[in-house]
Coordinates of C-alpha atoms and ligand atoms in Angstrom, one line a residue:
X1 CA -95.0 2.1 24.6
X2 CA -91.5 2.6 23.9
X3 CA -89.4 0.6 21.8
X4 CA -85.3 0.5 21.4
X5 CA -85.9 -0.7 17.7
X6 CA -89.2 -0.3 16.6
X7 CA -91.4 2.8 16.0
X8 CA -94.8 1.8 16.1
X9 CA -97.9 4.5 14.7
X10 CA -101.4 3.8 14.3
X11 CA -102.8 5.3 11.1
X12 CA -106.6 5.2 11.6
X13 CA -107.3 1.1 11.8
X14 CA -103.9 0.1 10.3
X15 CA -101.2 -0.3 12.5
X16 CA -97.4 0.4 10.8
X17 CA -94.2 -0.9 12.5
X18 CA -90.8 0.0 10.9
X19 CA -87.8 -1.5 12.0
X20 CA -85.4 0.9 13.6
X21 CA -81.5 -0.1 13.6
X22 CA -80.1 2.1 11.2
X23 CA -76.7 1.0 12.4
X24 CA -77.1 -2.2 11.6
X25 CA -79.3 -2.0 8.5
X26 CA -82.4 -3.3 10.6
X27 CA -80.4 -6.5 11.5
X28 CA -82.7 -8.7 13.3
X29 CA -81.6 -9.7 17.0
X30 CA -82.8 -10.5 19.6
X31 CA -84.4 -7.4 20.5
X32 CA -85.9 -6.6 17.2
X33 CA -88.0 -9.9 18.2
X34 CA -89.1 -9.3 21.2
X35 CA -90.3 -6.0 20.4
X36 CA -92.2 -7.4 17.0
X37 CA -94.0 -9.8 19.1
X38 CA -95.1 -6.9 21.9
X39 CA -96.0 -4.8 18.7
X40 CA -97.8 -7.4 16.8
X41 CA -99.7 -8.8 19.9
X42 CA -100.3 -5.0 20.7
X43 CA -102.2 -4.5 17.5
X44 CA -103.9 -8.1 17.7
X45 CA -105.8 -7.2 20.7
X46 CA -106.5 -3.3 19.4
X47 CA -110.4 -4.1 18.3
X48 CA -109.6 -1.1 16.1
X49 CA -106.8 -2.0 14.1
X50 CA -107.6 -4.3 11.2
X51 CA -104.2 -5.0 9.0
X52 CA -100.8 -4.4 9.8
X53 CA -97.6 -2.7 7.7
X54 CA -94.3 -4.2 8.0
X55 CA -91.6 -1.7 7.1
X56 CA -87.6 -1.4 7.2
X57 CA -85.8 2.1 6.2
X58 CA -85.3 3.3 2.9
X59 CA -81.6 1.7 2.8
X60 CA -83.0 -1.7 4.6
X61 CA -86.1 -3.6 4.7
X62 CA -83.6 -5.7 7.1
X63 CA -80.1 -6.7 5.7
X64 CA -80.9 -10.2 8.0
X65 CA -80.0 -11.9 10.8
X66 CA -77.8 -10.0 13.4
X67 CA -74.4 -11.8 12.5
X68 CA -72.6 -10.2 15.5
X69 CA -75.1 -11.8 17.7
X70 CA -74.8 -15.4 15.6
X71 CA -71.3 -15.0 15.4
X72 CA -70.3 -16.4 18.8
X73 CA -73.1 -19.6 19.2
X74 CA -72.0 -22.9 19.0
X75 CA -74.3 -26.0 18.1
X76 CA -75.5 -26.5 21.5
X77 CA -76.7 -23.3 21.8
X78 CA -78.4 -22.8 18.9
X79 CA -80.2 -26.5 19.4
X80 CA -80.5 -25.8 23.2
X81 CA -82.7 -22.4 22.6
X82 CA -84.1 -23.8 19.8
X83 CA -82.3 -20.8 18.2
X84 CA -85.4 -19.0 15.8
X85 CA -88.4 -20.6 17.0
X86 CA -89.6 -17.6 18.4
X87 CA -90.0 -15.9 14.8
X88 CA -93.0 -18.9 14.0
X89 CA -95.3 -16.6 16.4
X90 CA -94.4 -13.8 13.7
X91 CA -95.4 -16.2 10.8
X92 CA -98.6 -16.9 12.6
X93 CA -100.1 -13.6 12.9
X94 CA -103.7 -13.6 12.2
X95 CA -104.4 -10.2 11.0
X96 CA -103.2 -9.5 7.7
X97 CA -99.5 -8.0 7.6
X98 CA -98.1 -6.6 4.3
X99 CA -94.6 -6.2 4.1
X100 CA -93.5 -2.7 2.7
X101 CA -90.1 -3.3 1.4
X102 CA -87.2 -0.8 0.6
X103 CA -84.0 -1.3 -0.1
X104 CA -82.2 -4.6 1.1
X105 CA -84.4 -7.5 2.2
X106 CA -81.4 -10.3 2.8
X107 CA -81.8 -13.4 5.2
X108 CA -83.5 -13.6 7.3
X109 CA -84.6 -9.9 6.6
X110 CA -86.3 -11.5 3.2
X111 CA -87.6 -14.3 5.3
X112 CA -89.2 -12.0 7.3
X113 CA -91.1 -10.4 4.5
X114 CA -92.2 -13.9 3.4
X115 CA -94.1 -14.6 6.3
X116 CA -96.0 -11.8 5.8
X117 CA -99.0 -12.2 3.5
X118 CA -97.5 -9.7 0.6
X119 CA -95.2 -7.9 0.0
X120 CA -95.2 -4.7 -1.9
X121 CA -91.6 -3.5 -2.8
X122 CA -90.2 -0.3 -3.6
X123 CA -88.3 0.1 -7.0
X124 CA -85.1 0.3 -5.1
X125 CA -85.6 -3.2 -3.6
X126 CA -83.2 -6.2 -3.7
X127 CA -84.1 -9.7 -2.2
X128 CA -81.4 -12.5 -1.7
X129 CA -80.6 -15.5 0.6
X130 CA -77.0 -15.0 1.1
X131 CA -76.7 -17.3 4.2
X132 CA -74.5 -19.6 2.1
X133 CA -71.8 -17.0 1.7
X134 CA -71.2 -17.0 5.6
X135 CA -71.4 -20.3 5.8
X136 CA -74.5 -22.0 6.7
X137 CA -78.3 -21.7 5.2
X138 CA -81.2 -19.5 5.4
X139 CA -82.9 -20.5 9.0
X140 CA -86.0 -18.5 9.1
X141 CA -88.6 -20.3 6.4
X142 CA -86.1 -18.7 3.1
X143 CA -86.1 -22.7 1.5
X144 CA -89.0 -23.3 1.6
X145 CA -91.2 -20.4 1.8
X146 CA -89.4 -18.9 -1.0
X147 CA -89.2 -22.2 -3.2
X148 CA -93.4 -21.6 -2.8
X149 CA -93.0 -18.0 -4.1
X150 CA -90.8 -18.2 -6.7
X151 CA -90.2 -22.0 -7.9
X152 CA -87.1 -24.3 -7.5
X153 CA -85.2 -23.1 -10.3
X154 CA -85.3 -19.6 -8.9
X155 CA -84.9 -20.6 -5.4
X156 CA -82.0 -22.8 -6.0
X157 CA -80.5 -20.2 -7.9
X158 CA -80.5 -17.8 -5.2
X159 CA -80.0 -19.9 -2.2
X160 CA -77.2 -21.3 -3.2
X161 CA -74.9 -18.2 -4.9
X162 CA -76.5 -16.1 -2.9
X163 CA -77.4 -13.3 -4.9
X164 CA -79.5 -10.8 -4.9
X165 CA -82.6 -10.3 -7.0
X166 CA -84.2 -6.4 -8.0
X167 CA -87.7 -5.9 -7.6
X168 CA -88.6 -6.1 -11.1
X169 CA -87.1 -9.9 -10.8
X170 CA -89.1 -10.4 -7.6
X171 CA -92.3 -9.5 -9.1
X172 CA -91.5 -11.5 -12.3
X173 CA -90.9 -13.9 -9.9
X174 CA -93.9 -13.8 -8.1
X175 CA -92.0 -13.1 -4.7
X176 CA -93.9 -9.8 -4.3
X177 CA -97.2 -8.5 -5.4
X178 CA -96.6 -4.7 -6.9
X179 CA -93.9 -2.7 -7.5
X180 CA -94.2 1.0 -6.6
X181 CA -91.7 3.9 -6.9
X182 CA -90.1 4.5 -3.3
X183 CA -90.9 7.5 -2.5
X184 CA -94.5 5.7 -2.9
X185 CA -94.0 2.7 -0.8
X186 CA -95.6 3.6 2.6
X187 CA -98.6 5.7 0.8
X188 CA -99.1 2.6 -1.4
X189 CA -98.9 0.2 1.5
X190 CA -100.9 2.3 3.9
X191 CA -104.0 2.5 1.6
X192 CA -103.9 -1.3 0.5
X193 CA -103.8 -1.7 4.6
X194 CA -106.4 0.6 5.3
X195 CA -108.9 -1.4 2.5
X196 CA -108.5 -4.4 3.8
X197 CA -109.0 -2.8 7.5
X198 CA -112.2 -1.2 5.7
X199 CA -113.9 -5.2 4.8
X200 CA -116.0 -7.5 7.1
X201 CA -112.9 -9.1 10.1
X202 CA -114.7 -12.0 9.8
X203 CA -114.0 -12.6 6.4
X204 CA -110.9 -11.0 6.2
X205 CA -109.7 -13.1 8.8
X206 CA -111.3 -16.2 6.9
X207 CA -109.5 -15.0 3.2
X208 CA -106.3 -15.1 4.7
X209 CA -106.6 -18.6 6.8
X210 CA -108.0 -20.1 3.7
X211 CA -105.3 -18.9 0.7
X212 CA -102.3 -19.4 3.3
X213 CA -104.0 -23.5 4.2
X214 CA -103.0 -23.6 0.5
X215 CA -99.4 -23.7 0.9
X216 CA -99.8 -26.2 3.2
X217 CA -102.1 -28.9 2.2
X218 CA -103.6 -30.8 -0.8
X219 CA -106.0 -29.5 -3.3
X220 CA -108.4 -31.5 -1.9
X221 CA -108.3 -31.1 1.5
X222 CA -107.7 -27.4 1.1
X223 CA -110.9 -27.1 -1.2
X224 CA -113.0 -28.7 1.7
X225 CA -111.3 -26.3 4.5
X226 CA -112.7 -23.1 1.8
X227 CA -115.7 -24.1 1.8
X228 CA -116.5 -25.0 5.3
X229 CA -115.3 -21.3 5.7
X230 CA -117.3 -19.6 2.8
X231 CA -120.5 -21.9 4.2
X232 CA -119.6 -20.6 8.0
X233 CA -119.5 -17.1 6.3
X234 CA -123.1 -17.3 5.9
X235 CA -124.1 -16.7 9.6
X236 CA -122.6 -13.5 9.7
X237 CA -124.6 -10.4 10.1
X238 CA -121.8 -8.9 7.7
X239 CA -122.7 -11.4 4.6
X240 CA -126.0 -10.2 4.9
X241 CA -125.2 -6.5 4.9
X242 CA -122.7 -7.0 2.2
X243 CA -125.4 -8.7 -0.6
X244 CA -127.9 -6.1 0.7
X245 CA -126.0 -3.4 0.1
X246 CA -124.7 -4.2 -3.2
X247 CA -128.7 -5.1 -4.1
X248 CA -129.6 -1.8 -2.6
X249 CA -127.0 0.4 -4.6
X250 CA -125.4 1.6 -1.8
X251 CA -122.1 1.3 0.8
X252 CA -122.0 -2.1 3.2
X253 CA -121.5 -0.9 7.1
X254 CA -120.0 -4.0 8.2
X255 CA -120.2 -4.5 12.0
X256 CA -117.2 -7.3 12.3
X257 CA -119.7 -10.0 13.0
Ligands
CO8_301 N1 -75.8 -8.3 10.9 C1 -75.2 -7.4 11.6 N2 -74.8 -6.2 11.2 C2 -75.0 -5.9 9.9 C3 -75.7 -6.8 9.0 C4 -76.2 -8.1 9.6 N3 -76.9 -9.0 8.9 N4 -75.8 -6.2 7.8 C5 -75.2 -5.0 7.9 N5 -74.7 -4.9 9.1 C6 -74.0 -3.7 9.6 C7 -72.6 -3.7 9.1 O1 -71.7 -4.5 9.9 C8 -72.2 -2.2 9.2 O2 -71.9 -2.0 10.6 P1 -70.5 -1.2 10.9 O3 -70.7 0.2 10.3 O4 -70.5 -1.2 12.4 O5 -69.4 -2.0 10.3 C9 -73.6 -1.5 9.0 O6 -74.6 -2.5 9.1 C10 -73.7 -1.0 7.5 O7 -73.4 -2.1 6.7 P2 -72.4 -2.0 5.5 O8 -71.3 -1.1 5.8 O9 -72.0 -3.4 5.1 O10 -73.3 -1.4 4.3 P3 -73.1 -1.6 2.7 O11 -74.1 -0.6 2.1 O12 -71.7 -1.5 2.3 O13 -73.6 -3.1 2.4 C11 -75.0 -5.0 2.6 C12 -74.9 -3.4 2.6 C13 -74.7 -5.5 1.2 C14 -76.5 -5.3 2.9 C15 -74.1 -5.6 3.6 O14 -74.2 -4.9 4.9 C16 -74.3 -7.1 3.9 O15 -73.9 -7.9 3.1 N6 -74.9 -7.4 5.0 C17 -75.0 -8.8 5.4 C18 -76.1 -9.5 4.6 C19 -76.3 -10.9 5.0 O16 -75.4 -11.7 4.9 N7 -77.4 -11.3 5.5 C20 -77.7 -12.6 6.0 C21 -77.4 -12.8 7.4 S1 -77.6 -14.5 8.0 C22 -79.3 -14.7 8.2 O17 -80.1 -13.8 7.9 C23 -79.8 -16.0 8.7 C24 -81.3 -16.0 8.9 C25 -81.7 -17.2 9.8 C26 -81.6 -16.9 11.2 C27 -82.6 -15.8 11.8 C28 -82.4 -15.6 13.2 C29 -82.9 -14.2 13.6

């Protein structure tokens, strides 16, 4: 499949999509979405693909929002198309996505890393929110997905001057999980990809539906949604092969079921 501004690769069972606008810095438009969703629904059916890399340029992760394509659209358009919905099917992905992250990740180009489910960043990174500086506020999940990352004070910071943060202030942060040296980024992402691709589906699947139902419930309720998973774990054919291959000193095959 061809895409106008993705380029999509399958490295054994990980499947890596860079975003390809170099004109624009990987602005996101309306394109860029309709192509992510055809990519990431792609790899959601592909049996053999079990995690997913995110990736911009070396210059741009995505430097947000395509603000010629905002520029024109009034309020009733934006309320009319429900203007940004469509990136929730994104957010919603049920494989496991990491966000490899080079260069400027602004807008809704950060935003779009946060709905990942980590994000590894290249020393040459730099996060920010700078919606406020055109005018209006970040759209895409930036308030409150990054006030879950980082804490208010930090959030509130960068939402509203706008600035940008280095990836050594994003990982103090606790916005992304490692910091690796660029020229290192895809390698790095690639083979944390290709482990998790490597683990049981069922309980990969499980690990991520359980620590992201954490961001959006209680403690209580969450704690009862883990363990109804870890108990449902228990009829796979997987979490016997796991315990008997540790007992037997040797390598799990997991079959996915
Ligand atoms: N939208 C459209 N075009 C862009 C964008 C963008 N967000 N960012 C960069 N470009 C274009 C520039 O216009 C320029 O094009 P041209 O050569 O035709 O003028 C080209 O990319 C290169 O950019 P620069 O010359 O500006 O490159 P610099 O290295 O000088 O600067 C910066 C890099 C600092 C990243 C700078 O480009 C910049 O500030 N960009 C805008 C960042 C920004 O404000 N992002 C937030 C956008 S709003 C948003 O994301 C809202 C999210 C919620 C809605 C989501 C719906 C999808």
């Amino acid at each position: 499949m061809a895409y106008e501004t993705l380029i999509v690769e399958t490295h054994g069972p990980v499947g890596l999509i860079r975003l390809n606008r170099p004109q624009a810095l990987n602005a996101l438009n309306s394109t860029v979405l309709a192509e992510l969703k055809q990519a990431y629904g792609a790899f959601h059916v592909d049996e053999a693909i079990g995690a997913i890399v995110l990736t911009g340029s070396e210059k741009a992760f995505a430097a947000g929002a395509d603000i010629k394509e905002m520029q024109p659209l009034d309020f009733a358009d934006v309320y009319k198309s429900d203007f940004i919905s469509g990136w929730d099917e994104i957010a919603k992905a049920r494989k496991p996505v990491i966000a490899a992250v080079s260069g400027f990740a602004l807008g809704g180009g950060c935003e779009l890393a946060m709905m990942c489910d980590f994000i590894i960043a290249a020393d040459t990174a730099k996060f920010g929110q700078p919606e406020i500086t055109l005018g209006i506020i970040p759209g895409m999940g930036g308030s409150q997905r990054l006030t879950r990352a980082v804490g208010k004070a930090k959030a509130m910071d960068l939402v509203l001057t706008g600035r940008m943060m280095d990836a050594d202030e994003a990982e103090r942060s606790g916005l992304v999980s490692r910091v690796v040296p660029a020229d290192k980024l895809i390698e790095e992402a690639l083979a944390a990809a290709a482990k998790i691709a490597s683990l049981s589906r069922p309980s990969v699947l499980m690990a991520k539906e359980a620590v992201s139902r954490a961001l959006e419930t209680t403690l209580e309720e969450g704690l009862r949604f883990e363990r109804r998973l870890f108990h449902s774990l228990f009829a796979t054919e997987d979490q016997k092969e796991g315990m008997a291959a540790f007992i037997e000193k040797r390598k799990p095959v997991f079959k996915n079921r």
